[in-house]
Each structure stands twice: as C-alpha cells, then as structure tokens.
Backbone atoms as SQL, in Angstrom:
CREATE TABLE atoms (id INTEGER PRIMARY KEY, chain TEXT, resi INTEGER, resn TEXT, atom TEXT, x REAL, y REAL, z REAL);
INSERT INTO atoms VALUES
  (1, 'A', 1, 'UNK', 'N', 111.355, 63.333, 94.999),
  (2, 'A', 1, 'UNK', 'CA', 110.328, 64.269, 95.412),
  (3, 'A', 1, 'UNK', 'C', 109.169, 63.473, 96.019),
  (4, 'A', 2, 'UNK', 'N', 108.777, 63.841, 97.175),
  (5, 'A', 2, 'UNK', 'CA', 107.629, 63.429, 97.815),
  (6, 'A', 2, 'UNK', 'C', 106.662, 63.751, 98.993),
  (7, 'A', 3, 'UNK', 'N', 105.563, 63.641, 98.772),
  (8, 'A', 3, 'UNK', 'CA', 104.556, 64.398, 99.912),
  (9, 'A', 3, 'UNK', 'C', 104.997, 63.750, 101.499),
  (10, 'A', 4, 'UNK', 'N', 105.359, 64.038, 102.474),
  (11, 'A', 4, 'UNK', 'CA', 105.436, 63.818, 103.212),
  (12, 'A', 4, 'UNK', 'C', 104.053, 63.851, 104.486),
  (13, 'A', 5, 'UNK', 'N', 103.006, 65.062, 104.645),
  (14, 'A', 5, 'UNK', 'CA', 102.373, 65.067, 105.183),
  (15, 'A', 5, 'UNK', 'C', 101.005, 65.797, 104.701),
  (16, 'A', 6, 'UNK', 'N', 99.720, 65.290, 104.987),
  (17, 'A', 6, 'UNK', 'CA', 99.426, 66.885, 104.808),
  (18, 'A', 6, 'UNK', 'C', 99.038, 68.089, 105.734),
  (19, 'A', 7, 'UNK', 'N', 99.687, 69.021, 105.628),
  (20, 'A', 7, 'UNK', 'CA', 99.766, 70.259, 106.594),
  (21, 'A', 7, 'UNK', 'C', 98.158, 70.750, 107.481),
  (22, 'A', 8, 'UNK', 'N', 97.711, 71.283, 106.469),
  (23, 'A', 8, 'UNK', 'CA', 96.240, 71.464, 106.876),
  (24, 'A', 8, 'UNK', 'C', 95.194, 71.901, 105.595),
  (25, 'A', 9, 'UNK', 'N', 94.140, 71.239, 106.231),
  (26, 'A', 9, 'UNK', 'CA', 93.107, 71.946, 105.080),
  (27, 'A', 9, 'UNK', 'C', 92.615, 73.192, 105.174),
  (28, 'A', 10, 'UNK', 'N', 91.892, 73.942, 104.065),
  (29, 'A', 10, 'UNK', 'CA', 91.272, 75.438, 104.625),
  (30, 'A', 10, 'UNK', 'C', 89.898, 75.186, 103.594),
  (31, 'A', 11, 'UNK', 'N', 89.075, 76.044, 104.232),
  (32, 'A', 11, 'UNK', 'CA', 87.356, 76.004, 104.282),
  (33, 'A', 11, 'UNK', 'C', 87.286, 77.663, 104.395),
  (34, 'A', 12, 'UNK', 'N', 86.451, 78.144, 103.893),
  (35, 'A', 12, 'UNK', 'CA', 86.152, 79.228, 103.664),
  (36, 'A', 12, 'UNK', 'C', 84.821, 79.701, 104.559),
  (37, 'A', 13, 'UNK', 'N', 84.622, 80.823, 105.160),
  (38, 'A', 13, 'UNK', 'CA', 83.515, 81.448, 105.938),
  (39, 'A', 13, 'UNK', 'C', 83.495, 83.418, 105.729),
  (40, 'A', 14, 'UNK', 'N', 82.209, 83.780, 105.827),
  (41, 'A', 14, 'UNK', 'CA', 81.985, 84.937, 105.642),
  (42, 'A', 14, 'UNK', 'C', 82.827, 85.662, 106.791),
  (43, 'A', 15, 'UNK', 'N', 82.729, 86.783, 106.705),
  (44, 'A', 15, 'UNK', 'CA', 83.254, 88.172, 107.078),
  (45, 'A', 15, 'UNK', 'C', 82.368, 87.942, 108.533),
  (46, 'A', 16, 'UNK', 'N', 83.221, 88.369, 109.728),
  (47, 'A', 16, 'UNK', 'CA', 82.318, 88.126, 110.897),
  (48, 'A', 16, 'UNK', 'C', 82.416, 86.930, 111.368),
  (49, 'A', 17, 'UNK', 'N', 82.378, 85.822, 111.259),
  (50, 'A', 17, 'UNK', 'CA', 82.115, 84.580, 111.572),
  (51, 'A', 17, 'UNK', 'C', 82.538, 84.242, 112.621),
  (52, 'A', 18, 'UNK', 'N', 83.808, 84.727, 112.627),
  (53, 'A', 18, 'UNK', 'CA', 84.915, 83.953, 113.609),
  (54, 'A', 18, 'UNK', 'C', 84.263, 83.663, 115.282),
  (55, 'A', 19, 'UNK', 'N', 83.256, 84.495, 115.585),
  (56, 'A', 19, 'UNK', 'CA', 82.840, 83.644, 116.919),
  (57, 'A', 19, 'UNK', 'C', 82.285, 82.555, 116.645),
  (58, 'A', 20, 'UNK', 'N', 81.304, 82.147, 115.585),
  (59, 'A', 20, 'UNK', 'CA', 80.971, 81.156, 115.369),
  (60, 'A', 20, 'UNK', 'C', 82.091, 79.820, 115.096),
  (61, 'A', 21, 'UNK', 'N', 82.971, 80.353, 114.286),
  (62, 'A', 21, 'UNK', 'CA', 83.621, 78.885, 114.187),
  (63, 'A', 21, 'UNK', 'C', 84.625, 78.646, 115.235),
  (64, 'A', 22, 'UNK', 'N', 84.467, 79.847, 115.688),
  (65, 'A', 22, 'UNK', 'CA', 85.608, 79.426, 117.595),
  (66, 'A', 22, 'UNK', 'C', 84.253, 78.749, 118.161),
  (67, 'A', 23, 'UNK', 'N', 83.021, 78.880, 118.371),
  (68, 'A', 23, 'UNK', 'CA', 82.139, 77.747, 118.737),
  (69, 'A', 23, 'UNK', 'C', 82.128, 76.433, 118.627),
  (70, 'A', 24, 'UNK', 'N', 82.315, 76.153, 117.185),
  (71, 'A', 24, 'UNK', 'CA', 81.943, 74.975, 116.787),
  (72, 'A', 24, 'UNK', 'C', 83.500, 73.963, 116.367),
  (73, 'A', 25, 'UNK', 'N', 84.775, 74.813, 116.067),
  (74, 'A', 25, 'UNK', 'CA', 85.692, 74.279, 115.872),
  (75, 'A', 25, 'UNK', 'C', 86.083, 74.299, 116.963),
  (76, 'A', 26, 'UNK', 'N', 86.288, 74.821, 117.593),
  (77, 'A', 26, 'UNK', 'CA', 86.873, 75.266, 119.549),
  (78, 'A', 26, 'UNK', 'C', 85.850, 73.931, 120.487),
  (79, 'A', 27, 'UNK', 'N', 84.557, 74.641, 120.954),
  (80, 'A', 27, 'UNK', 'CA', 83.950, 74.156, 121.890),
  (81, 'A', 27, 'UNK', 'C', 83.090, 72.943, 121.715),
  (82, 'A', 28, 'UNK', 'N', 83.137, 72.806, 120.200),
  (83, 'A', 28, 'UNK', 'CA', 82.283, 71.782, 120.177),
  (84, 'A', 28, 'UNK', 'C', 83.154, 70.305, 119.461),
  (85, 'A', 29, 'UNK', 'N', 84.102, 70.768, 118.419),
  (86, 'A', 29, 'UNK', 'CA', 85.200, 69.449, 117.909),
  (87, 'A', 29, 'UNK', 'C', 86.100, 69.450, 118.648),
  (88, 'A', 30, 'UNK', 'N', 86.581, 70.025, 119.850),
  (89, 'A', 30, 'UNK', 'CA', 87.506, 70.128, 120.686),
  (90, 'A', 30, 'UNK', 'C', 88.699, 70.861, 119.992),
  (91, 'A', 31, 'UNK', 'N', 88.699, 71.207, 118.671),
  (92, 'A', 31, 'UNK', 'CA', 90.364, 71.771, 118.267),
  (93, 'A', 31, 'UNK', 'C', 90.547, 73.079, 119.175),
  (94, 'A', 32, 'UNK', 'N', 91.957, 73.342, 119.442),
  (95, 'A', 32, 'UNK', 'CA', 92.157, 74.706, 120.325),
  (96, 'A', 32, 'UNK', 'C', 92.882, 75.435, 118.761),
  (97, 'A', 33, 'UNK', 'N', 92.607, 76.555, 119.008),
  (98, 'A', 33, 'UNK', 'CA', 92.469, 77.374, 118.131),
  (99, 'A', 33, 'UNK', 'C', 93.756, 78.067, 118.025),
  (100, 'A', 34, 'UNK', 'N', 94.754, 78.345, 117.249),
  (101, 'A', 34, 'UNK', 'CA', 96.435, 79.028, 117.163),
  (102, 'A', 34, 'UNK', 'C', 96.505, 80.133, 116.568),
  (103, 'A', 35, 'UNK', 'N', 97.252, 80.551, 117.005),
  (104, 'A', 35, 'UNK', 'CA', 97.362, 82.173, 116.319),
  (105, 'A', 35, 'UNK', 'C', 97.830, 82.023, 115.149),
  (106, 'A', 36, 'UNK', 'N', 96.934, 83.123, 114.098),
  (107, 'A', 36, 'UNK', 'CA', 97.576, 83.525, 112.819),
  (108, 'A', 36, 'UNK', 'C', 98.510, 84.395, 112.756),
  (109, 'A', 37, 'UNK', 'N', 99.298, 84.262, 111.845),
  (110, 'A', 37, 'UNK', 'CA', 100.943, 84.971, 111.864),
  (111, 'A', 37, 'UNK', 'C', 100.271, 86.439, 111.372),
  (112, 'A', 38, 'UNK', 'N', 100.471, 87.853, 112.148),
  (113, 'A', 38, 'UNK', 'CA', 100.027, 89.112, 112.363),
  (114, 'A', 38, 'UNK', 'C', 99.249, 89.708, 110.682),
  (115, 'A', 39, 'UNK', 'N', 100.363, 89.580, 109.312),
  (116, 'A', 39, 'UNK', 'CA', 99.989, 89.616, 108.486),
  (117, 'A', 39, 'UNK', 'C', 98.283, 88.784, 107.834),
  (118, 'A', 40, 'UNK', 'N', 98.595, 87.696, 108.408),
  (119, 'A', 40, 'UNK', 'CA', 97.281, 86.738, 107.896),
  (120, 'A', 40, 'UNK', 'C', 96.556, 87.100, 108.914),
  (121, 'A', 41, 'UNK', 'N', 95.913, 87.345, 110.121),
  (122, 'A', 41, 'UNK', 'CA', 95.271, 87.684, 111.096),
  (123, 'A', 41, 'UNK', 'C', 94.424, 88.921, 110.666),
  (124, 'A', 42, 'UNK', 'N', 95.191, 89.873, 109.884),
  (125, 'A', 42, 'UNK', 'CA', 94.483, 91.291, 109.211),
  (126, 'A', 42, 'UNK', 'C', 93.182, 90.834, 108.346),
  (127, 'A', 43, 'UNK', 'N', 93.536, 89.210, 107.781),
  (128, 'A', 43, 'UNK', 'CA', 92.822, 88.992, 106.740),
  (129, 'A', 43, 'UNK', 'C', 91.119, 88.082, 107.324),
  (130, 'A', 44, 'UNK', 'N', 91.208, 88.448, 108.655),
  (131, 'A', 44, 'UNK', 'CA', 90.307, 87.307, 109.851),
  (132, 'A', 44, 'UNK', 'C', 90.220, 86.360, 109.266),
  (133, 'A', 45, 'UNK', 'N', 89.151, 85.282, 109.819),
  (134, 'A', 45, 'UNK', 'CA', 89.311, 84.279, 109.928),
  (135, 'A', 45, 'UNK', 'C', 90.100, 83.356, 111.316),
  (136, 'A', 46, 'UNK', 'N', 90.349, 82.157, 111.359),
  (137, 'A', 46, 'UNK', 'CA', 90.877, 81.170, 112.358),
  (138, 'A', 46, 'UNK', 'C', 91.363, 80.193, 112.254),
  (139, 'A', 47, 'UNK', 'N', 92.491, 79.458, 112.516),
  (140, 'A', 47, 'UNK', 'CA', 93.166, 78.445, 112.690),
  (141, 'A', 47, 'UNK', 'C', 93.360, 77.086, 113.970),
  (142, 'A', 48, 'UNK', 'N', 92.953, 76.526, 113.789),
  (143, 'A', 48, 'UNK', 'CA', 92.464, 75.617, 114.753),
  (144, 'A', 48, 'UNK', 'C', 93.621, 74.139, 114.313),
  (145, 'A', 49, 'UNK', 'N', 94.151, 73.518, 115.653),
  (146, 'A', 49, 'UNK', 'CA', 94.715, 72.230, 115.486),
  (147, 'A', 49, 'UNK', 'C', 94.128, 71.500, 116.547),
  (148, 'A', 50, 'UNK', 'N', 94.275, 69.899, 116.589),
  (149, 'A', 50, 'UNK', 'CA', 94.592, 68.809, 117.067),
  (150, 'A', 50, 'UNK', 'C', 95.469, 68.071, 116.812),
  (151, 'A', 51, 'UNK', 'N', 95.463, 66.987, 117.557),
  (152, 'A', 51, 'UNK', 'CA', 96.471, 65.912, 117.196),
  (153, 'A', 51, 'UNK', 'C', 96.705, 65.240, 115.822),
  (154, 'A', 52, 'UNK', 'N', 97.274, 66.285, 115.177),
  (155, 'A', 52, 'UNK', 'CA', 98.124, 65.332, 113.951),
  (156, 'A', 52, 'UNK', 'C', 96.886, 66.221, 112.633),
  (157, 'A', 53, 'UNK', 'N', 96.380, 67.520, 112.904),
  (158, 'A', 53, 'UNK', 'CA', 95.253, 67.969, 112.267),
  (159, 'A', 53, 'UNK', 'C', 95.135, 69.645, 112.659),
  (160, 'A', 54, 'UNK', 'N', 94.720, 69.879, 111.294),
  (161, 'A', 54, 'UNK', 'CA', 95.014, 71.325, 111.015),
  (162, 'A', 54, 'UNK', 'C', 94.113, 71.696, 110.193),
  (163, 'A', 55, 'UNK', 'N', 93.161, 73.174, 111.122),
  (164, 'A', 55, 'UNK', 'CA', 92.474, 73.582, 109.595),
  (165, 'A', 55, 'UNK', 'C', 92.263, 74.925, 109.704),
  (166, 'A', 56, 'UNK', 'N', 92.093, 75.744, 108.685),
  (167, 'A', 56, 'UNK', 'CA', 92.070, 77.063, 108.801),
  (168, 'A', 56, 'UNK', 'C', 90.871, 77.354, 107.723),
  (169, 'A', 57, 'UNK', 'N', 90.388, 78.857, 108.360),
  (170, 'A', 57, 'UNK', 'CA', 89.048, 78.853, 108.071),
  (171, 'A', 57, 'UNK', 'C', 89.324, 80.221, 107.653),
  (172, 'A', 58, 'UNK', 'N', 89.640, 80.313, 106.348),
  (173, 'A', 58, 'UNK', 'CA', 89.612, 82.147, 105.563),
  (174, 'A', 58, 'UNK', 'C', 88.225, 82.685, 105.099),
  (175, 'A', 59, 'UNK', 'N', 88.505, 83.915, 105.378),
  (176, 'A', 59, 'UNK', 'CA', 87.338, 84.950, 105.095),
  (177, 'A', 59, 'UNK', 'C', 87.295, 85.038, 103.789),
  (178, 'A', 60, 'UNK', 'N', 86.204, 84.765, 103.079),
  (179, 'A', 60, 'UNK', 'CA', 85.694, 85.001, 101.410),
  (180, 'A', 60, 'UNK', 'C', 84.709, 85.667, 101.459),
  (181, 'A', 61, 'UNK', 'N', 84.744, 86.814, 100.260),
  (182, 'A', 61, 'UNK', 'CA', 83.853, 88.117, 100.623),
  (183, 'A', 61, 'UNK', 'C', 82.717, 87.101, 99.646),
  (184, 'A', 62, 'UNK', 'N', 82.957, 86.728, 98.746),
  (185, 'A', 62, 'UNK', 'CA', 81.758, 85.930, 98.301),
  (186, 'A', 62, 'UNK', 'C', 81.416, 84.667, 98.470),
  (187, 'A', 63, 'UNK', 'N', 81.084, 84.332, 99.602),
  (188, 'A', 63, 'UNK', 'CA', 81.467, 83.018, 100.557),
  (189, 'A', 63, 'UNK', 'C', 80.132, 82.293, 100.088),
  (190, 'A', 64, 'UNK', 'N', 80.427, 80.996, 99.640),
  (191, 'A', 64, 'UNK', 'CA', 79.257, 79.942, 99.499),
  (192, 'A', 64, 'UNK', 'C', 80.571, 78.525, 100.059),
  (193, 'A', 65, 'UNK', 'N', 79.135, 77.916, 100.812),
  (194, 'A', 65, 'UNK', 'CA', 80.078, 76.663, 101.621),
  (195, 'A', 65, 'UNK', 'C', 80.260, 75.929, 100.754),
  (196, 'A', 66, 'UNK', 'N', 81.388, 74.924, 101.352),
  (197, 'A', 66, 'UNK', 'CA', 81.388, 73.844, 100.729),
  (198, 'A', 66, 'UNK', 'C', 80.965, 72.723, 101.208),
  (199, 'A', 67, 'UNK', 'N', 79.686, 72.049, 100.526),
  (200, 'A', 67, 'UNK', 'CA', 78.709, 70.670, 100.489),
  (201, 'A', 67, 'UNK', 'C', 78.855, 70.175, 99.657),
  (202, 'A', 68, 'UNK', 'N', 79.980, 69.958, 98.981),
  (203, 'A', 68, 'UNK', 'CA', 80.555, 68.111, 98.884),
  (204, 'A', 68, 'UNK', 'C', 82.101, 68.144, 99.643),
  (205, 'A', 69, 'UNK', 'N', 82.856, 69.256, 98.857),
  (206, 'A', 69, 'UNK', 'CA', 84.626, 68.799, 99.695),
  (207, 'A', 69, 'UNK', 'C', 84.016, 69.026, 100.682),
  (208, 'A', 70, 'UNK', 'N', 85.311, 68.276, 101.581),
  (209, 'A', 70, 'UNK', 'CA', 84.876, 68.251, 103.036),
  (210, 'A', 70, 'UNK', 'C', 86.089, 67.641, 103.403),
  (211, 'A', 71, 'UNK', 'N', 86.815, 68.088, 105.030),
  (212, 'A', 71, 'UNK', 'CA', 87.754, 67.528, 105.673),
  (213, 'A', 71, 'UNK', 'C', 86.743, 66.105, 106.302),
  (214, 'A', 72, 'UNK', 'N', 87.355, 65.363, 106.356),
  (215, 'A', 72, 'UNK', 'CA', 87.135, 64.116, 107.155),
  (216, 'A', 72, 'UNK', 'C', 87.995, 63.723, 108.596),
  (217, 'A', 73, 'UNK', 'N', 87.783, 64.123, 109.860),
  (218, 'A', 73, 'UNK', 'CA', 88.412, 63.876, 111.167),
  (219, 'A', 73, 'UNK', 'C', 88.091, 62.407, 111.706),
  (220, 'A', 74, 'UNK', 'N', 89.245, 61.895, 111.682),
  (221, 'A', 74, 'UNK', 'CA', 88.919, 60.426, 112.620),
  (222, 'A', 74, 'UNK', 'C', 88.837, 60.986, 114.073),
  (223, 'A', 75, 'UNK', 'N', 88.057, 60.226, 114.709),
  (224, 'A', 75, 'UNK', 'CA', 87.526, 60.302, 116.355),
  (225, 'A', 75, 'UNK', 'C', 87.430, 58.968, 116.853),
  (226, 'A', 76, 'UNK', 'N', 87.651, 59.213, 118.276),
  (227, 'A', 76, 'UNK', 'CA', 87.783, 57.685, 119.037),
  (228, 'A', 76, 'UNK', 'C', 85.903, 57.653, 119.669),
  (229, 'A', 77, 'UNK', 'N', 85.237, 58.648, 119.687),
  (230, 'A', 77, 'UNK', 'CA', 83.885, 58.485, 120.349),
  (231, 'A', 77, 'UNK', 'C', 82.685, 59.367, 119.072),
  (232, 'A', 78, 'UNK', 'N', 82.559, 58.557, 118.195),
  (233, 'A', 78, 'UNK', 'CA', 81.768, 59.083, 117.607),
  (234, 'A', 78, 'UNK', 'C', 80.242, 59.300, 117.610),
  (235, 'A', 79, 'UNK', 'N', 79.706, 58.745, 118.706),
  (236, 'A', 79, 'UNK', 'CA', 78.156, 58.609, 118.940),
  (237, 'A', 79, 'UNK', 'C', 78.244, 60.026, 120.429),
  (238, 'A', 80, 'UNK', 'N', 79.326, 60.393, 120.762),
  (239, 'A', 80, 'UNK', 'CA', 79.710, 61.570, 121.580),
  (240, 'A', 80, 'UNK', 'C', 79.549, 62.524, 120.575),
  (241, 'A', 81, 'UNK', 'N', 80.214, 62.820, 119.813),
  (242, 'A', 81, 'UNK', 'CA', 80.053, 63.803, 118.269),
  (243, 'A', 81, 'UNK', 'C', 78.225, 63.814, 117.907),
  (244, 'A', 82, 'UNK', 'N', 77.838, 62.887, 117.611),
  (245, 'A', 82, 'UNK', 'CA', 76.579, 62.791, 116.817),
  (246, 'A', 82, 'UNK', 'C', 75.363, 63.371, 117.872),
  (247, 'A', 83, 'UNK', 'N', 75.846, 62.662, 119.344),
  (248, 'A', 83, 'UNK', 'CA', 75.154, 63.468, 120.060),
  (249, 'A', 83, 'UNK', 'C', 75.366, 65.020, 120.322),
  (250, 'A', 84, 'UNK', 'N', 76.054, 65.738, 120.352),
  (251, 'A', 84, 'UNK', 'CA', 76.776, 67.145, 120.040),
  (252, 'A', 84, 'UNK', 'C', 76.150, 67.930, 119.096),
  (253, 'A', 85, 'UNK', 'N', 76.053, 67.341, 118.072),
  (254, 'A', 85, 'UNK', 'CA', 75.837, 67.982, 116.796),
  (255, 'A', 85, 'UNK', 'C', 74.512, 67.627, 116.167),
  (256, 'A', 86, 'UNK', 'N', 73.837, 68.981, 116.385),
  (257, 'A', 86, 'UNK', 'CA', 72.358, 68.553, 116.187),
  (258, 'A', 86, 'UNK', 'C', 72.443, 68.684, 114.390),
  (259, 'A', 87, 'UNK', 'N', 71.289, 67.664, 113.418),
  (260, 'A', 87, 'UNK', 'CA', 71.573, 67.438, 112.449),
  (261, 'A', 87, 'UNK', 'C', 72.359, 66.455, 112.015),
  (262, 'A', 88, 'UNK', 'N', 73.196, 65.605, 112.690),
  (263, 'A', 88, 'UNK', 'CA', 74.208, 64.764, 112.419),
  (264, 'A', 88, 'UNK', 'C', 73.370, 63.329, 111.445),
  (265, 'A', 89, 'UNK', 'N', 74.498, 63.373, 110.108),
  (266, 'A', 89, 'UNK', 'CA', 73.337, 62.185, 109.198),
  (267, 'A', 89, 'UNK', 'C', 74.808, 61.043, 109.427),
  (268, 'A', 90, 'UNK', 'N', 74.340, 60.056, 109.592),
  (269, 'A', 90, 'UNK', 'CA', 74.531, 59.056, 109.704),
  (270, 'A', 90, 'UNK', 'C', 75.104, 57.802, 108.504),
  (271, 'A', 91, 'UNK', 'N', 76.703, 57.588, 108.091),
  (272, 'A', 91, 'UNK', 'CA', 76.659, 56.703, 106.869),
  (273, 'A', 91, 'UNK', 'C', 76.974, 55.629, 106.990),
  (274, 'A', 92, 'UNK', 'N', 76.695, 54.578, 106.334),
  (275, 'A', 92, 'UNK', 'CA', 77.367, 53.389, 106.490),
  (276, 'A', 92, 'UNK', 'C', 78.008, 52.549, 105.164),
  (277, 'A', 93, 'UNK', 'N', 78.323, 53.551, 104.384),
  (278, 'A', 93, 'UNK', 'CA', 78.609, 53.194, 103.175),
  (279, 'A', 93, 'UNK', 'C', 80.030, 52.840, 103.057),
  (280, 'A', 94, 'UNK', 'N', 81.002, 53.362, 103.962),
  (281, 'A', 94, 'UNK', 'CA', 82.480, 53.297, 103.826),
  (282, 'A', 94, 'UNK', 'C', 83.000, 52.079, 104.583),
  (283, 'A', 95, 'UNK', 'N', 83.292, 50.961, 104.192),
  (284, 'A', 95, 'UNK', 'CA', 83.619, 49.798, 105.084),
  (285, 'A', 95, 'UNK', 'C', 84.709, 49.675, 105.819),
  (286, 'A', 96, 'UNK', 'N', 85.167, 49.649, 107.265),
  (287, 'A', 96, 'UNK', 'CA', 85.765, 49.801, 108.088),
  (288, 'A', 96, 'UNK', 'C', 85.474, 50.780, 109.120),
  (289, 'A', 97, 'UNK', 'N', 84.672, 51.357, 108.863),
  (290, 'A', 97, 'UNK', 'CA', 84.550, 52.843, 109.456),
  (291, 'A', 97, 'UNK', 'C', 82.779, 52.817, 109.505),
  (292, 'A', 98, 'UNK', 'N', 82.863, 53.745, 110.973),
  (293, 'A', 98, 'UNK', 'CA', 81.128, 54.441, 111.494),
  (294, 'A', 98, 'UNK', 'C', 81.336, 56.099, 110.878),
  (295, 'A', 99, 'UNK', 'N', 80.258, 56.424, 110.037),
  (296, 'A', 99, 'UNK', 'CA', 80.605, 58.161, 109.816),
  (297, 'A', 99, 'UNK', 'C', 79.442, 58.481, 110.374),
  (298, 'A', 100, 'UNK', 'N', 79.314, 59.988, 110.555),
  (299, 'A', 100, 'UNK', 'CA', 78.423, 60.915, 110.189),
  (300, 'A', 100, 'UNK', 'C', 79.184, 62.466, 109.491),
  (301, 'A', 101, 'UNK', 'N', 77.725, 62.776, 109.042),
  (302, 'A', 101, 'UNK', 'CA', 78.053, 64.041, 108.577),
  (303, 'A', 101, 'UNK', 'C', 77.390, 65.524, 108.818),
  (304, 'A', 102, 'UNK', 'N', 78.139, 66.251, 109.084),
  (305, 'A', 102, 'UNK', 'CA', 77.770, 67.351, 110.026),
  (306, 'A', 102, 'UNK', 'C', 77.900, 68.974, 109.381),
  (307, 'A', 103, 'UNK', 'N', 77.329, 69.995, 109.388),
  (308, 'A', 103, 'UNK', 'CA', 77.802, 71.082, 108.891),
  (309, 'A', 103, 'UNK', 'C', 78.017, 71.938, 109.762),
  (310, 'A', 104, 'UNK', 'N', 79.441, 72.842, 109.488),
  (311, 'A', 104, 'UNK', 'CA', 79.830, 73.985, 110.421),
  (312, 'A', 104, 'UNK', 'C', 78.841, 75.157, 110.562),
  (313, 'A', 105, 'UNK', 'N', 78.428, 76.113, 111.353),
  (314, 'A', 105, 'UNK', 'CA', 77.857, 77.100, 111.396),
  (315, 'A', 105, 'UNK', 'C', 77.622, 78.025, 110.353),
  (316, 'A', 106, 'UNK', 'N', 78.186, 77.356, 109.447),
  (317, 'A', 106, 'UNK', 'CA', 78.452, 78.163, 108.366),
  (318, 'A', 106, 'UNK', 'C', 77.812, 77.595, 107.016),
  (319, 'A', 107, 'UNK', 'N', 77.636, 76.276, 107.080),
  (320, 'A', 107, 'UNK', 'CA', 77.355, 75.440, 106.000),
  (321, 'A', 107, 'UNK', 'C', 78.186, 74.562, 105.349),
  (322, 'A', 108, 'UNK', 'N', 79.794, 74.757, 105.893),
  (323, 'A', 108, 'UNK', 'CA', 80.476, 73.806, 105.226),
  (324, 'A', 108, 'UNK', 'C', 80.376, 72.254, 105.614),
  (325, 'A', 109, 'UNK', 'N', 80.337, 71.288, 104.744),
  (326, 'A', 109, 'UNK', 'CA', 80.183, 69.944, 105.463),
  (327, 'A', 109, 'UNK', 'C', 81.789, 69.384, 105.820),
  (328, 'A', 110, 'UNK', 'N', 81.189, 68.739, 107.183),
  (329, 'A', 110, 'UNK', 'CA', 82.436, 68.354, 107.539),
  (330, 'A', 110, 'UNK', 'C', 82.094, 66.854, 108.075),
  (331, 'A', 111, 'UNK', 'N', 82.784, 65.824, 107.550),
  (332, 'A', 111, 'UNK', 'CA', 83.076, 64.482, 108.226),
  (333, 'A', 111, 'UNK', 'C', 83.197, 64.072, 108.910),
  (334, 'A', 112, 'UNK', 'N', 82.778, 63.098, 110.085),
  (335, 'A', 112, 'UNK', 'CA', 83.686, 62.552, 111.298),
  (336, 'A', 112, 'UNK', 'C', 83.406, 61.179, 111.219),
  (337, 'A', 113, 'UNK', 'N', 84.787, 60.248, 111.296),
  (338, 'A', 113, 'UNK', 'CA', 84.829, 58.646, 111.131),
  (339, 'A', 113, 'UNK', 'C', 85.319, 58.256, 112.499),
  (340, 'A', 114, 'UNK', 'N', 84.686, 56.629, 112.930),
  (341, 'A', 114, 'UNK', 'CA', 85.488, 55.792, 113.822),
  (342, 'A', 114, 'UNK', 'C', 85.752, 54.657, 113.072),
  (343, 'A', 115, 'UNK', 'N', 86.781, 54.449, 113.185),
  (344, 'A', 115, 'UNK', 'CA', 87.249, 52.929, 112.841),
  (345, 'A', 115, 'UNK', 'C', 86.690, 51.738, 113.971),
  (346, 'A', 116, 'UNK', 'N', 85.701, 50.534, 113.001),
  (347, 'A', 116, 'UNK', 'CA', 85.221, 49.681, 113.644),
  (348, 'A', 116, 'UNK', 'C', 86.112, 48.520, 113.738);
C-alpha cells in the first residue's frame, strides 16, 4: 500500500464567492479553472489546475479561512507573484527556498516558494 500522489487540496470559501476566486486563482496565480462534475457544481464553488497541481475551493455555509493550513505552490518567478499580490509578506526562514505569503480574497493563506 502506498501514496502515490497528491491529487489536490481543498480550501473552503463563502456562498457567492466564486467570481472572486476565478479572480485570484484564474487571473492572478495563472491556474485555469475545470469543470466540476454536474452533481458537485450544484454545491458551487471552483476547481482550478496547473502543472502537476490541483485545488478546489468548496462552499461552507459557516466559512472562516484558513490562516495557518495553507497549500504551498512552487513558482519559477516569484518577485512576479509578490509584485501581483498586494500584501505579499516575505520569508526567509525555510532554507533552499525564497517564500512569500499571500491571502486569497477570501482570507485563506496561501504560500508561494522559489527554489534558490
């Protein structure tokens, strides 16, 4: 028995949202956004991939973000990101790697690393 990959993460956002995180997951992290299978689609929310990365964003009627979990996305231009994303904090605590840290429209925190 063994994990082979992991599929995708999911993050939670209020009722409504979904233009917002087609903003910020769409137009601003570059993921293009995939259709939810008709059943899960009833339930809104959005599904978004990239290369080798998957995340889906369900509707919670009692929605509080999440600020500590957090997906972490590696990127090849991360001072492109930081400029993008107004608010972007800056870490240097993880050795090998440039981060910052950023929150979705929503409040969830989300990661972005370059490998130095």
């Amino acid at each position: 028995m063994t994990i082979k990959a992991l599929h995708h993460v999911q993050l939670a956002a209020p009722k409504g949202s979904e233009p917002e995180l087609r903003a910020f997951y769409g137009d601003v992290l570059g993921l293009r956004e995939v259709p939810k299978p008709p059943e899960l689609a009833k339930r809104g929310g959005a599904w978004f991939r990239g290369d080798g990365v998957e995340i889906h964003l369900g509707i919670e009627d009692d929605f509080r973000p999440a600020r500590k979990a957090h997906p972490a996305f590696l990127v090849e231009d991360l001072d492109a990101y930081a400029a993008r994303i107004p608010g972007a904090v800056p870490d240097d605590l993880f050795p090998g790697y440039r981060r910052i840290y950023v929150t979705d429209p929503m409040g969830n925190r989300i990661e972005l690393l370059q490998a130095v």
